[in-house]
Amino acid sequence: MCDMGKMSWILEAIKKAKFKMKIEAIIRIIAGKIAKPSDIIKCALCPNMCVFACPVGVVDGKETTSPAGKAKVAFLLEKYIEATPETIEPIYICCACNACQVWCPFEFSVAEILLPIKQRLYEEGIYLKKVKEIVDNLEKYHFVFGEPPKRQDKEGEVLLFRGCVVSQYYSQLEETAMNLLETIGLKIKVISDEKCCGYPAYIFGANSSFKRIAKETARQLNELDVKYIVMLCPTCAYTLRNIYAKYGIKIKHNIYHISEVIKMHLNKINFNETNMEIVIHDPCALARHLGNSDILYELLSKIPGLKIKKPMRSGKETFCCGFGGGLALINYGLAIKIAKERLKELLEEAKTIITACPACKRALESAGGTVYDITEFFHMLIKRTD
Amino acid sequence: MIRLVQIMYFLKNYYFIMLVMIIQIKEIFAERKKYEQLYDDLVKLLGIRKVSNKLIDRIMYSRDYWPIALHWFMRGVVPAIPDIVVWPESTEDVVKVVKYAYEKEIPIVAYGGGSGVLGGAMPEKGGIVIDLKRMRRIKIYPRDLLVEVESGTYGMILENYLNKHGFTLGHIPQSLYTSTVGGWVSTKAIGQFSTKYGGIEDMVAGIEVVVPPGEVVVLKPHPRTSTGPDLRHLFIGSEGIFGIITRVFLRIWRYPEKRVFLSYATDTIEEALERVRTIVQSGVKPAVVRIFDKIETKKWFYWIKQAKNKVATIFVIEGNSKIVDAEAEIVKEAFKGTIFLGEKPVKHWLKYRFVVKEVSEFAPLGFVFDTIEVAINWSNATKLYYEVIKAMRNVEGTLLASAHASHFYPQGVCFYFTFGGIPPKGMTKFGYYAKVWEAAMKTTLKLGGTISHHHGIGRMRAPWLPLELGKMGYEILRKVKHAIDEKRIMNPGNLGV
């Protein structure tokens, strides 16, 4: 509930009411304070004031999968309707991008408030078939996409954590990142049997699986003798840094996203001049979850001659690429439509897109865009002395 | 006679809605097979991605943001349920659906953001809900100061897009984040910046509507046209009873180069109203003018000592800098001798004007809240304010009755009332709710005001529409409806027709 100053107009109105009404109103307010209406019902009763910012809400265009719509579904599942694959599906149609949180008067993340019901359903054995497949992959292989590609070990002082998307689709990006980081003086270590951070299990509500995977990943990382860990994927960084902490799972090393590491070493980097024009796509996980809403602009503005454009939705208000929250794993068709929507907006500014997330790169490339991860872009423009 | 008409409409709408149309969510699982043919036909016409007969989708389109329906929702009750929901992606898709529905005589309800507060987008008789939110293309014509926009576009996306290109529509309703362009036009909406930019009716230059039996009406965007009755106004505010708005051309403005914020405190609401009347009648058009009564001043500005037990008035003046400076001087002159509160209250209001949380906080505790907006000419404005407040307070159960005046014209003003209360023992929430509404509507009609300024009629206000329009006026509306929609498939029951 609001603070007393904000409530004063209502309290004053109640004061003027008849004694019986006054008592009833006070009892209801106190009872409400004790019982606390759930976040789900508060969200379900909202007129969807964040929907214009929600990629699913805008592109899918359905009330059922809009932010407040999902909360309504969750409320009905809790109280009135039977949970079936059909009735539960809408609550999984979410990019977990937290755009809703930016506009919510209660600062709710719909993805977060839906988690308890997803967890309950999963525990009761009620889930979407695709969710089960992904969680089974994670349990069996510690990798989202099934059996992971083979990788080599490399010794060094700073661990480069590539993440599932890079392992599966962008092995070249991993090499580029190693090269860039070594150019700025870091000795990079990689491990062949890197384990998934577990985020898909977390966001789909497979709580026990997530905890098992997270503990195993943490155990592996904590056994390593490295100075810190650099993540290529901001969602992995968010998971290891923030979600593990919520579960009391500790990682003894500092966790950084690669953009943060580049920023730390920016004074060691010189760039070749360019007349390129680019547009920034801020990844949700970097701009909102990790709170680095300006970092890409800050880094790119160091490149002489580069013309930097921002799209209509950028920084903290960025629009998801569609592949966030595992949506592409659940509903690829919708995810790619969102990617196309975002690409259209980006292309109004420039033909070349710079981002800092392998999932965003994959989404926007799948939609037909020319996309560079900031790692690749810096690697391309860095002035080498050799 | 008038009373009898009122009772008939009241019974027709509320009794019917409450006792016949209310369907327990659990009970409708069994009904699904019956809709298969409809589903198959529409899938053939539109493709599977654009059609759903899933129960969960149908429940989601069972109502709009009519506050009393929120209480029913919490009890697991829906006031109506469509048989099917479709998401067209083009005008051609809409045409296909309307043609099909006309042939089979199936009701159609158009759905935008669902932020209407009067039950206007409620599929009372089932049938097809057409959700237009996948139709959201935007094109700016900078030289003509026009934007062409499809009706499913969210307001905030349109405004952000215009701003990015150096323009504004100037239509900023509190529902901006959640309402759609089609919803604005079909409910004849207005925004907070209306005193300068006008209501949506002032912005619509051209319109495209699909009407039964599935034909497209295109009224092109001209600066002005003298070509018989203005058919655009047949559709603006028609709330889906004639056709489905698919595309509009709206007049836009260059983004204002300057903004001035001013605010004042006066002892009474009549004093503030009188000063604002002199301003708007002098030809000055501040974008925003809002007069908050003492309760709402406390709600918004409890943190300002000088505003304690006062009536606050805020102004946003914007546009060409020279004009803005001159208008600001006239406003300052008109408010001479009152307490100047500076820019802070305006900035505070601008920051929090989209925060909508009272319903989420208080409805689960059993409090009933709603807002009622009416308008009246200046001569009876103050009287209307006091009498509506008194009438709402006199309904047993009311804890709170307040208002602000938020849209101003040389001829009069719109009051936006808020009420909140707890139904007394023996009365349902709806019973209490209907009593407050009746008190406000009767008082407004008695004093010569109009029963709706910008929320429209929907199902909640339908009983009072014949009284507002008069016997012949209402009859004309009915006849026009039946001429355009001979099979009565377009949002049947809405506006009572």
PDB file of C-alpha atoms in Angstrom, chain B residues 15-272:
ATOM      1  CA  TYR B  15     -31.149  -7.279 -15.134  1.00  0.00           C
ATOM      2  CA  PHE B  16     -30.292  -9.026 -18.360  1.00  0.00           C
ATOM      3  CA  ILE B  17     -26.582  -8.697 -17.904  1.00  0.00           C
ATOM      4  CA  MET B  18     -26.628  -9.719 -14.287  1.00  0.00           C
ATOM      5  CA  LEU B  19     -29.021 -12.645 -14.395  1.00  0.00           C
ATOM      6  CA  VAL B  20     -28.839 -14.053 -17.891  1.00  0.00           C
ATOM      7  CA  MET B  21     -25.442 -13.250 -19.327  1.00  0.00           C
ATOM      8  CA  ILE B  22     -23.301 -13.987 -16.315  1.00  0.00           C
ATOM      9  CA  ILE B  23     -21.647 -17.296 -16.953  1.00  0.00           C
ATOM     10  CA  GLN B  24     -19.561 -19.153 -14.451  1.00  0.00           C
ATOM     11  CA  ILE B  25     -16.152 -19.815 -15.997  1.00  0.00           C
ATOM     12  CA  LYS B  26     -16.170 -23.409 -14.790  1.00  0.00           C
ATOM     13  CA  GLU B  27     -19.467 -24.159 -16.505  1.00  0.00           C
ATOM     14  CA  ILE B  28     -18.504 -23.117 -20.016  1.00  0.00           C
ATOM     15  CA  PHE B  29     -15.885 -25.798 -20.563  1.00  0.00           C
ATOM     16  CA  ALA B  30     -18.636 -28.104 -21.764  1.00  0.00           C
ATOM     17  CA  GLU B  31     -19.773 -25.760 -24.527  1.00  0.00           C
ATOM     18  CA  ARG B  32     -16.755 -25.899 -26.780  1.00  0.00           C
ATOM     19  CA  LYS B  33     -17.829 -28.300 -29.538  1.00  0.00           C
ATOM     20  CA  LYS B  34     -20.663 -26.120 -30.646  1.00  0.00           C
ATOM     21  CA  TYR B  35     -18.248 -23.555 -32.096  1.00  0.00           C
ATOM     22  CA  GLU B  36     -16.290 -25.887 -34.335  1.00  0.00           C
ATOM     23  CA  GLN B  37     -17.899 -24.921 -37.626  1.00  0.00           C
ATOM     24  CA  LEU B  38     -17.406 -21.239 -36.942  1.00  0.00           C
ATOM     25  CA  TYR B  39     -13.792 -21.913 -36.095  1.00  0.00           C
ATOM     26  CA  ASP B  40     -13.155 -24.002 -39.213  1.00  0.00           C
ATOM     27  CA  ASP B  41     -14.773 -21.409 -41.464  1.00  0.00           C
ATOM     28  CA  LEU B  42     -12.754 -18.539 -40.029  1.00  0.00           C
ATOM     29  CA  VAL B  43      -9.541 -20.542 -40.161  1.00  0.00           C
ATOM     30  CA  LYS B  44     -10.215 -21.140 -43.852  1.00  0.00           C
ATOM     31  CA  LEU B  45     -10.738 -17.422 -44.368  1.00  0.00           C
ATOM     32  CA  LEU B  46      -7.870 -16.049 -42.278  1.00  0.00           C
ATOM     33  CA  GLY B  47      -5.434 -18.852 -41.483  1.00  0.00           C
ATOM     34  CA  ILE B  48      -4.923 -20.592 -38.176  1.00  0.00           C
ATOM     35  CA  ARG B  49      -2.652 -17.961 -36.602  1.00  0.00           C
ATOM     36  CA  LYS B  50      -5.383 -15.353 -36.692  1.00  0.00           C
ATOM     37  CA  VAL B  51      -8.200 -17.325 -35.091  1.00  0.00           C
ATOM     38  CA  SER B  52      -8.805 -18.838 -31.675  1.00  0.00           C
ATOM     39  CA  ASN B  53     -11.692 -20.616 -30.018  1.00  0.00           C
ATOM     40  CA  LYS B  54      -9.614 -21.505 -26.979  1.00  0.00           C
ATOM     41  CA  LEU B  55     -11.518 -20.948 -23.792  1.00  0.00           C
ATOM     42  CA  ILE B  56      -8.708 -18.963 -22.235  1.00  0.00           C
ATOM     43  CA  ASP B  57      -8.693 -16.504 -25.154  1.00  0.00           C
ATOM     44  CA  ARG B  58     -12.471 -16.188 -25.080  1.00  0.00           C
ATOM     45  CA  ILE B  59     -12.438 -15.408 -21.364  1.00  0.00           C
ATOM     46  CA  MET B  60      -9.841 -12.694 -21.915  1.00  0.00           C
ATOM     47  CA  TYR B  61     -12.194 -10.948 -24.340  1.00  0.00           C
ATOM     48  CA  SER B  62     -15.242 -11.228 -22.131  1.00  0.00           C
ATOM     49  CA  ARG B  63     -15.030  -7.649 -20.896  1.00  0.00           C
ATOM     50  CA  ASP B  64     -13.183  -4.362 -21.101  1.00  0.00           C
ATOM     51  CA  TYR B  65     -12.007  -2.230 -18.151  1.00  0.00           C
ATOM     52  CA  TRP B  66     -15.533  -1.546 -16.865  1.00  0.00           C
ATOM     53  CA  PRO B  67     -14.717  -1.338 -13.134  1.00  0.00           C
ATOM     54  CA  ILE B  68     -17.680  -3.377 -11.915  1.00  0.00           C
ATOM     55  CA  ALA B  69     -16.653  -6.196 -14.257  1.00  0.00           C
ATOM     56  CA  LEU B  70     -13.321  -6.323 -12.398  1.00  0.00           C
ATOM     57  CA  HIS B  71     -15.210  -7.315  -9.245  1.00  0.00           C
ATOM     58  CA  TRP B  72     -17.022 -10.031 -11.175  1.00  0.00           C
ATOM     59  CA  PHE B  73     -13.683 -11.248 -12.548  1.00  0.00           C
ATOM     60  CA  MET B  74     -12.324 -11.604  -9.011  1.00  0.00           C
ATOM     61  CA  ARG B  75     -15.290 -13.868  -8.262  1.00  0.00           C
ATOM     62  CA  GLY B  76     -14.557 -15.972 -11.322  1.00  0.00           C
ATOM     63  CA  VAL B  77     -17.523 -14.603 -13.203  1.00  0.00           C
ATOM     64  CA  VAL B  78     -17.546 -13.213 -16.733  1.00  0.00           C
ATOM     65  CA  PRO B  79     -20.346 -10.953 -17.922  1.00  0.00           C
ATOM     66  CA  ALA B  80     -20.349 -12.313 -21.483  1.00  0.00           C
ATOM     67  CA  ILE B  81     -18.217 -14.536 -23.656  1.00  0.00           C
ATOM     68  CA  PRO B  82     -17.412 -14.498 -27.364  1.00  0.00           C
ATOM     69  CA  ASP B  83     -17.549 -17.697 -29.387  1.00  0.00           C
ATOM     70  CA  ILE B  84     -14.357 -16.887 -31.179  1.00  0.00           C
ATOM     71  CA  VAL B  85     -11.583 -14.299 -31.309  1.00  0.00           C
ATOM     72  CA  VAL B  86      -9.813 -13.182 -34.488  1.00  0.00           C
ATOM     73  CA  TRP B  87      -6.734 -11.031 -35.024  1.00  0.00           C
ATOM     74  CA  PRO B  88      -6.867  -9.533 -38.528  1.00  0.00           C
ATOM     75  CA  GLU B  89      -3.667  -8.138 -39.973  1.00  0.00           C
ATOM     76  CA  SER B  90      -5.182  -6.008 -42.736  1.00  0.00           C
ATOM     77  CA  THR B  91      -8.379  -4.279 -43.820  1.00  0.00           C
ATOM     78  CA  GLU B  92      -8.899  -7.181 -46.222  1.00  0.00           C
ATOM     79  CA  ASP B  93      -8.954  -9.577 -43.269  1.00  0.00           C
ATOM     80  CA  VAL B  94     -11.569  -7.412 -41.541  1.00  0.00           C
ATOM     81  CA  VAL B  95     -13.679  -7.360 -44.694  1.00  0.00           C
ATOM     82  CA  LYS B  96     -13.588 -11.178 -44.843  1.00  0.00           C
ATOM     83  CA  VAL B  97     -14.779 -11.476 -41.251  1.00  0.00           C
ATOM     84  CA  VAL B  98     -17.546  -8.885 -41.595  1.00  0.00           C
ATOM     85  CA  LYS B  99     -18.787 -10.509 -44.831  1.00  0.00           C
ATOM     86  CA  TYR B 100     -18.852 -13.904 -43.159  1.00  0.00           C
ATOM     87  CA  ALA B 101     -20.558 -12.603 -40.018  1.00  0.00           C
ATOM     88  CA  TYR B 102     -23.149 -10.749 -42.085  1.00  0.00           C
ATOM     89  CA  GLU B 103     -23.950 -13.846 -44.092  1.00  0.00           C
ATOM     90  CA  LYS B 104     -24.285 -16.011 -40.992  1.00  0.00           C
ATOM     91  CA  GLU B 105     -25.786 -13.250 -38.811  1.00  0.00           C
ATOM     92  CA  ILE B 106     -23.141 -13.567 -36.141  1.00  0.00           C
ATOM     93  CA  PRO B 107     -22.520 -10.627 -33.767  1.00  0.00           C
ATOM     94  CA  ILE B 108     -19.167  -8.826 -34.041  1.00  0.00           C
ATOM     95  CA  VAL B 109     -17.464  -6.751 -31.395  1.00  0.00           C
ATOM     96  CA  ALA B 110     -14.359  -4.734 -32.286  1.00  0.00           C
ATOM     97  CA  TYR B 111     -11.652  -4.751 -29.606  1.00  0.00           C
ATOM     98  CA  GLY B 112      -8.684  -2.417 -29.190  1.00  0.00           C
ATOM     99  CA  GLY B 113      -6.803  -1.948 -25.924  1.00  0.00           C
ATOM    100  CA  GLY B 114      -9.805  -2.931 -23.823  1.00  0.00           C
ATOM    101  CA  SER B 115      -9.350   0.173 -21.672  1.00  0.00           C
ATOM    102  CA  GLY B 116     -12.925   1.401 -22.082  1.00  0.00           C
ATOM    103  CA  VAL B 117     -14.669   1.784 -18.743  1.00  0.00           C
ATOM    104  CA  LEU B 118     -18.327   1.361 -19.668  1.00  0.00           C
ATOM    105  CA  GLY B 119     -18.649  -2.163 -21.031  1.00  0.00           C
ATOM    106  CA  GLY B 120     -18.650  -0.946 -24.632  1.00  0.00           C
ATOM    107  CA  ALA B 121     -16.378  -3.750 -25.860  1.00  0.00           C
ATOM    108  CA  MET B 122     -18.263  -6.509 -24.102  1.00  0.00           C
ATOM    109  CA  PRO B 123     -19.532  -9.295 -26.414  1.00  0.00           C
ATOM    110  CA  GLU B 124     -22.929  -9.323 -24.752  1.00  0.00           C
ATOM    111  CA  LYS B 125     -24.446 -11.637 -27.342  1.00  0.00           C
ATOM    112  CA  GLY B 126     -21.367 -13.769 -27.990  1.00  0.00           C
ATOM    113  CA  GLY B 127     -20.195 -14.097 -31.578  1.00  0.00           C
ATOM    114  CA  ILE B 128     -16.888 -12.860 -32.931  1.00  0.00           C
ATOM    115  CA  VAL B 129     -14.477 -10.494 -31.227  1.00  0.00           C
ATOM    116  CA  ILE B 130     -12.189  -8.785 -33.734  1.00  0.00           C
ATOM    117  CA  ASP B 131      -9.029  -7.646 -31.977  1.00  0.00           C
ATOM    118  CA  LEU B 132      -7.354  -5.050 -34.192  1.00  0.00           C
ATOM    119  CA  LYS B 133      -4.006  -4.798 -32.394  1.00  0.00           C
ATOM    120  CA  ARG B 134      -2.056  -6.527 -35.139  1.00  0.00           C
ATOM    121  CA  MET B 135      -2.960  -3.652 -37.450  1.00  0.00           C
ATOM    122  CA  ARG B 136      -0.420  -1.033 -36.463  1.00  0.00           C
ATOM    123  CA  ARG B 137       1.265   0.516 -39.489  1.00  0.00           C
ATOM    124  CA  ILE B 138       2.183   4.200 -39.254  1.00  0.00           C
ATOM    125  CA  LYS B 139       3.091   6.648 -42.027  1.00  0.00           C
ATOM    126  CA  ILE B 140       3.818  10.347 -41.575  1.00  0.00           C
ATOM    127  CA  TYR B 141       3.143  12.972 -44.243  1.00  0.00           C
ATOM    128  CA  PRO B 142       5.379  15.769 -42.894  1.00  0.00           C
ATOM    129  CA  ARG B 143       4.457  18.430 -45.442  1.00  0.00           C
ATOM    130  CA  ASP B 144       0.714  17.969 -44.840  1.00  0.00           C
ATOM    131  CA  LEU B 145       1.034  17.519 -41.078  1.00  0.00           C
ATOM    132  CA  LEU B 146      -0.881  14.255 -41.276  1.00  0.00           C
ATOM    133  CA  VAL B 147      -0.251  10.757 -40.012  1.00  0.00           C
ATOM    134  CA  GLU B 148      -1.892   7.666 -41.458  1.00  0.00           C
ATOM    135  CA  VAL B 149      -2.235   5.025 -38.794  1.00  0.00           C
ATOM    136  CA  GLU B 150      -3.954   1.672 -38.498  1.00  0.00           C
ATOM    137  CA  SER B 151      -6.494   1.401 -35.748  1.00  0.00           C
ATOM    138  CA  GLY B 152      -4.770  -1.221 -33.599  1.00  0.00           C
ATOM    139  CA  THR B 153      -1.747   0.988 -32.903  1.00  0.00           C
ATOM    140  CA  TYR B 154      -1.125   1.721 -29.238  1.00  0.00           C
ATOM    141  CA  GLY B 155      -1.324   5.433 -28.453  1.00  0.00           C
ATOM    142  CA  MET B 156       2.082   5.624 -26.805  1.00  0.00           C
ATOM    143  CA  ILE B 157       3.780   3.936 -29.766  1.00  0.00           C
ATOM    144  CA  LEU B 158       2.190   6.448 -32.130  1.00  0.00           C
ATOM    145  CA  GLU B 159       3.135   9.424 -29.960  1.00  0.00           C
ATOM    146  CA  ASN B 160       6.716   8.162 -29.485  1.00  0.00           C
ATOM    147  CA  TYR B 161       7.038   7.613 -33.227  1.00  0.00           C
ATOM    148  CA  LEU B 162       5.755  11.110 -33.960  1.00  0.00           C
ATOM    149  CA  ASN B 163       8.068  12.630 -31.341  1.00  0.00           C
ATOM    150  CA  LYS B 164      11.063  10.809 -32.835  1.00  0.00           C
ATOM    151  CA  HIS B 165      10.247  12.513 -36.152  1.00  0.00           C
ATOM    152  CA  GLY B 166       9.664  15.950 -34.608  1.00  0.00           C
ATOM    153  CA  PHE B 167       5.868  15.897 -34.286  1.00  0.00           C
ATOM    154  CA  THR B 168       3.128  15.352 -31.742  1.00  0.00           C
ATOM    155  CA  LEU B 169      -0.506  14.367 -32.033  1.00  0.00           C
ATOM    156  CA  GLY B 170      -1.347  16.232 -28.827  1.00  0.00           C
ATOM    157  CA  HIS B 171      -3.726  13.455 -27.818  1.00  0.00           C
ATOM    158  CA  ILE B 172      -2.519  12.272 -24.433  1.00  0.00           C
ATOM    159  CA  PRO B 173      -5.277  10.454 -22.524  1.00  0.00           C
ATOM    160  CA  GLN B 174      -4.475   8.789 -19.208  1.00  0.00           C
ATOM    161  CA  SER B 175      -4.901   5.503 -21.080  1.00  0.00           C
ATOM    162  CA  LEU B 176      -2.175   6.483 -23.592  1.00  0.00           C
ATOM    163  CA  TYR B 177      -0.055   3.424 -22.727  1.00  0.00           C
ATOM    164  CA  THR B 178      -2.866   0.928 -23.171  1.00  0.00           C
ATOM    165  CA  SER B 179      -5.472   2.388 -25.531  1.00  0.00           C
ATOM    166  CA  THR B 180      -5.420   2.183 -29.320  1.00  0.00           C
ATOM    167  CA  VAL B 181      -6.097   4.707 -32.039  1.00  0.00           C
ATOM    168  CA  GLY B 182      -9.251   2.850 -33.094  1.00  0.00           C
ATOM    169  CA  GLY B 183     -10.499   2.898 -29.520  1.00  0.00           C
ATOM    170  CA  TRP B 184      -9.909   6.659 -29.307  1.00  0.00           C
ATOM    171  CA  VAL B 185     -11.915   7.325 -32.450  1.00  0.00           C
ATOM    172  CA  SER B 186     -14.725   4.915 -31.718  1.00  0.00           C
ATOM    173  CA  THR B 187     -15.291   6.284 -28.191  1.00  0.00           C
ATOM    174  CA  LYS B 188     -14.686   9.933 -29.169  1.00  0.00           C
ATOM    175  CA  ALA B 189     -11.874  10.157 -26.652  1.00  0.00           C
ATOM    176  CA  ILE B 190      -9.978  13.184 -25.444  1.00  0.00           C
ATOM    177  CA  GLY B 191      -6.536  13.736 -23.964  1.00  0.00           C
ATOM    178  CA  GLN B 192      -5.081  15.741 -21.107  1.00  0.00           C
ATOM    179  CA  PHE B 193      -3.739  18.376 -23.547  1.00  0.00           C
ATOM    180  CA  SER B 194      -7.159  18.979 -25.085  1.00  0.00           C
ATOM    181  CA  THR B 195      -7.622  22.656 -24.307  1.00  0.00           C
ATOM    182  CA  LYS B 196      -5.045  23.392 -27.033  1.00  0.00           C
ATOM    183  CA  TYR B 197      -5.209  20.355 -29.310  1.00  0.00           C
ATOM    184  CA  GLY B 198      -8.888  19.424 -28.979  1.00  0.00           C
ATOM    185  CA  GLY B 199     -10.493  16.002 -28.787  1.00  0.00           C
ATOM    186  CA  ILE B 200      -9.922  13.147 -31.230  1.00  0.00           C
ATOM    187  CA  GLU B 201     -12.805  14.489 -33.357  1.00  0.00           C
ATOM    188  CA  ASP B 202     -10.677  17.563 -34.074  1.00  0.00           C
ATOM    189  CA  MET B 203      -7.782  15.370 -35.194  1.00  0.00           C
ATOM    190  CA  VAL B 204      -9.512  12.905 -37.519  1.00  0.00           C
ATOM    191  CA  ALA B 205      -9.008  14.144 -41.070  1.00  0.00           C
ATOM    192  CA  GLY B 206      -9.826  10.901 -42.857  1.00  0.00           C
ATOM    193  CA  ILE B 207     -11.142   7.507 -41.883  1.00  0.00           C
ATOM    194  CA  GLU B 208     -11.522   3.979 -43.245  1.00  0.00           C
ATOM    195  CA  VAL B 209     -14.355   1.835 -41.885  1.00  0.00           C
ATOM    196  CA  VAL B 210     -15.559  -1.654 -42.758  1.00  0.00           C
ATOM    197  CA  VAL B 211     -19.355  -1.792 -42.590  1.00  0.00           C
ATOM    198  CA  PRO B 212     -21.844  -4.587 -43.173  1.00  0.00           C
ATOM    199  CA  PRO B 213     -22.215  -6.453 -45.469  1.00  0.00           C
ATOM    200  CA  GLY B 214     -18.410  -6.235 -45.677  1.00  0.00           C
ATOM    201  CA  GLU B 215     -17.772  -3.057 -47.658  1.00  0.00           C
ATOM    202  CA  VAL B 216     -15.039  -0.485 -47.078  1.00  0.00           C
ATOM    203  CA  VAL B 217     -15.913   3.180 -46.595  1.00  0.00           C
ATOM    204  CA  VAL B 218     -12.956   5.508 -47.180  1.00  0.00           C
ATOM    205  CA  LEU B 219     -13.379   9.175 -46.282  1.00  0.00           C
ATOM    206  CA  LYS B 220     -10.250  10.915 -47.538  1.00  0.00           C
ATOM    207  CA  PRO B 221      -8.261  13.439 -45.496  1.00  0.00           C
ATOM    208  CA  HIS B 222      -8.991  16.979 -46.671  1.00  0.00           C
ATOM    209  CA  PRO B 223      -8.219  20.248 -44.889  1.00  0.00           C
ATOM    210  CA  ARG B 224     -11.985  20.879 -44.987  1.00  0.00           C
ATOM    211  CA  THR B 225     -14.808  19.575 -47.109  1.00  0.00           C
ATOM    212  CA  SER B 226     -18.344  20.753 -47.806  1.00  0.00           C
ATOM    213  CA  THR B 227     -19.852  17.619 -49.233  1.00  0.00           C
ATOM    214  CA  GLY B 228     -23.061  17.073 -47.340  1.00  0.00           C
ATOM    215  CA  PRO B 229     -23.254  15.815 -43.763  1.00  0.00           C
ATOM    216  CA  ASP B 230     -19.826  14.947 -42.432  1.00  0.00           C
ATOM    217  CA  LEU B 231     -19.838  11.159 -42.480  1.00  0.00           C
ATOM    218  CA  ARG B 232     -16.613  11.011 -40.493  1.00  0.00           C
ATOM    219  CA  HIS B 233     -18.677  12.086 -37.514  1.00  0.00           C
ATOM    220  CA  LEU B 234     -21.053   9.218 -38.040  1.00  0.00           C
ATOM    221  CA  PHE B 235     -18.245   6.875 -37.082  1.00  0.00           C
ATOM    222  CA  ILE B 236     -16.411   8.988 -34.501  1.00  0.00           C
ATOM    223  CA  GLY B 237     -17.940   7.954 -31.183  1.00  0.00           C
ATOM    224  CA  SER B 238     -20.019   5.166 -32.741  1.00  0.00           C
ATOM    225  CA  GLU B 239     -18.479   2.539 -30.416  1.00  0.00           C
ATOM    226  CA  GLY B 240     -18.569  -0.223 -33.001  1.00  0.00           C
ATOM    227  CA  ILE B 241     -22.322  -0.157 -33.674  1.00  0.00           C
ATOM    228  CA  PHE B 242     -21.965   0.845 -37.353  1.00  0.00           C
ATOM    229  CA  GLY B 243     -18.703  -0.654 -38.492  1.00  0.00           C
ATOM    230  CA  ILE B 244     -15.079  -1.345 -37.697  1.00  0.00           C
ATOM    231  CA  ILE B 245     -12.577   1.479 -37.954  1.00  0.00           C
ATOM    232  CA  THR B 246      -9.442   0.098 -39.609  1.00  0.00           C
ATOM    233  CA  ARG B 247      -7.359   3.172 -40.503  1.00  0.00           C
ATOM    234  CA  VAL B 248      -7.404   6.898 -39.846  1.00  0.00           C
ATOM    235  CA  PHE B 249      -5.583  10.009 -40.992  1.00  0.00           C
ATOM    236  CA  LEU B 250      -4.897  12.284 -38.029  1.00  0.00           C
ATOM    237  CA  ARG B 251      -3.833  15.910 -37.976  1.00  0.00           C
ATOM    238  CA  ILE B 252      -0.475  16.349 -36.261  1.00  0.00           C
ATOM    239  CA  TRP B 253       1.559  19.280 -34.932  1.00  0.00           C
ATOM    240  CA  ARG B 254       5.243  20.139 -34.926  1.00  0.00           C
ATOM    241  CA  TYR B 255       6.758  19.212 -31.560  1.00  0.00           C
ATOM    242  CA  PRO B 256       6.387  22.256 -29.294  1.00  0.00           C
ATOM    243  CA  GLU B 257       9.516  24.396 -29.098  1.00  0.00           C
ATOM    244  CA  LYS B 258       8.686  25.744 -25.660  1.00  0.00           C
ATOM    245  CA  ARG B 259       6.747  24.703 -22.591  1.00  0.00           C
ATOM    246  CA  VAL B 260       5.813  26.820 -19.580  1.00  0.00           C
ATOM    247  CA  PHE B 261       4.493  25.347 -16.324  1.00  0.00           C
ATOM    248  CA  LEU B 262       2.369  27.432 -13.948  1.00  0.00           C
ATOM    249  CA  SER B 263       0.252  26.548 -10.924  1.00  0.00           C
ATOM    250  CA  TYR B 264      -1.849  28.367  -8.360  1.00  0.00           C
ATOM    251  CA  ALA B 265      -3.930  27.777  -5.253  1.00  0.00           C
ATOM    252  CA  THR B 266      -7.303  29.379  -4.615  1.00  0.00           C
ATOM    253  CA  ASP B 267      -9.761  29.109  -1.728  1.00  0.00           C
ATOM    254  CA  THR B 268     -12.671  27.744  -3.698  1.00  0.00           C
ATOM    255  CA  ILE B 269     -13.380  25.816  -6.885  1.00  0.00           C
ATOM    256  CA  GLU B 270     -15.710  28.551  -8.155  1.00  0.00           C
ATOM    257  CA  GLU B 271     -12.896  31.087  -7.938  1.00  0.00           C
ATOM    258  CA  ALA B 272     -10.572  28.862  -9.973  1.00  0.00           C
TER     259      ALA B 272
END
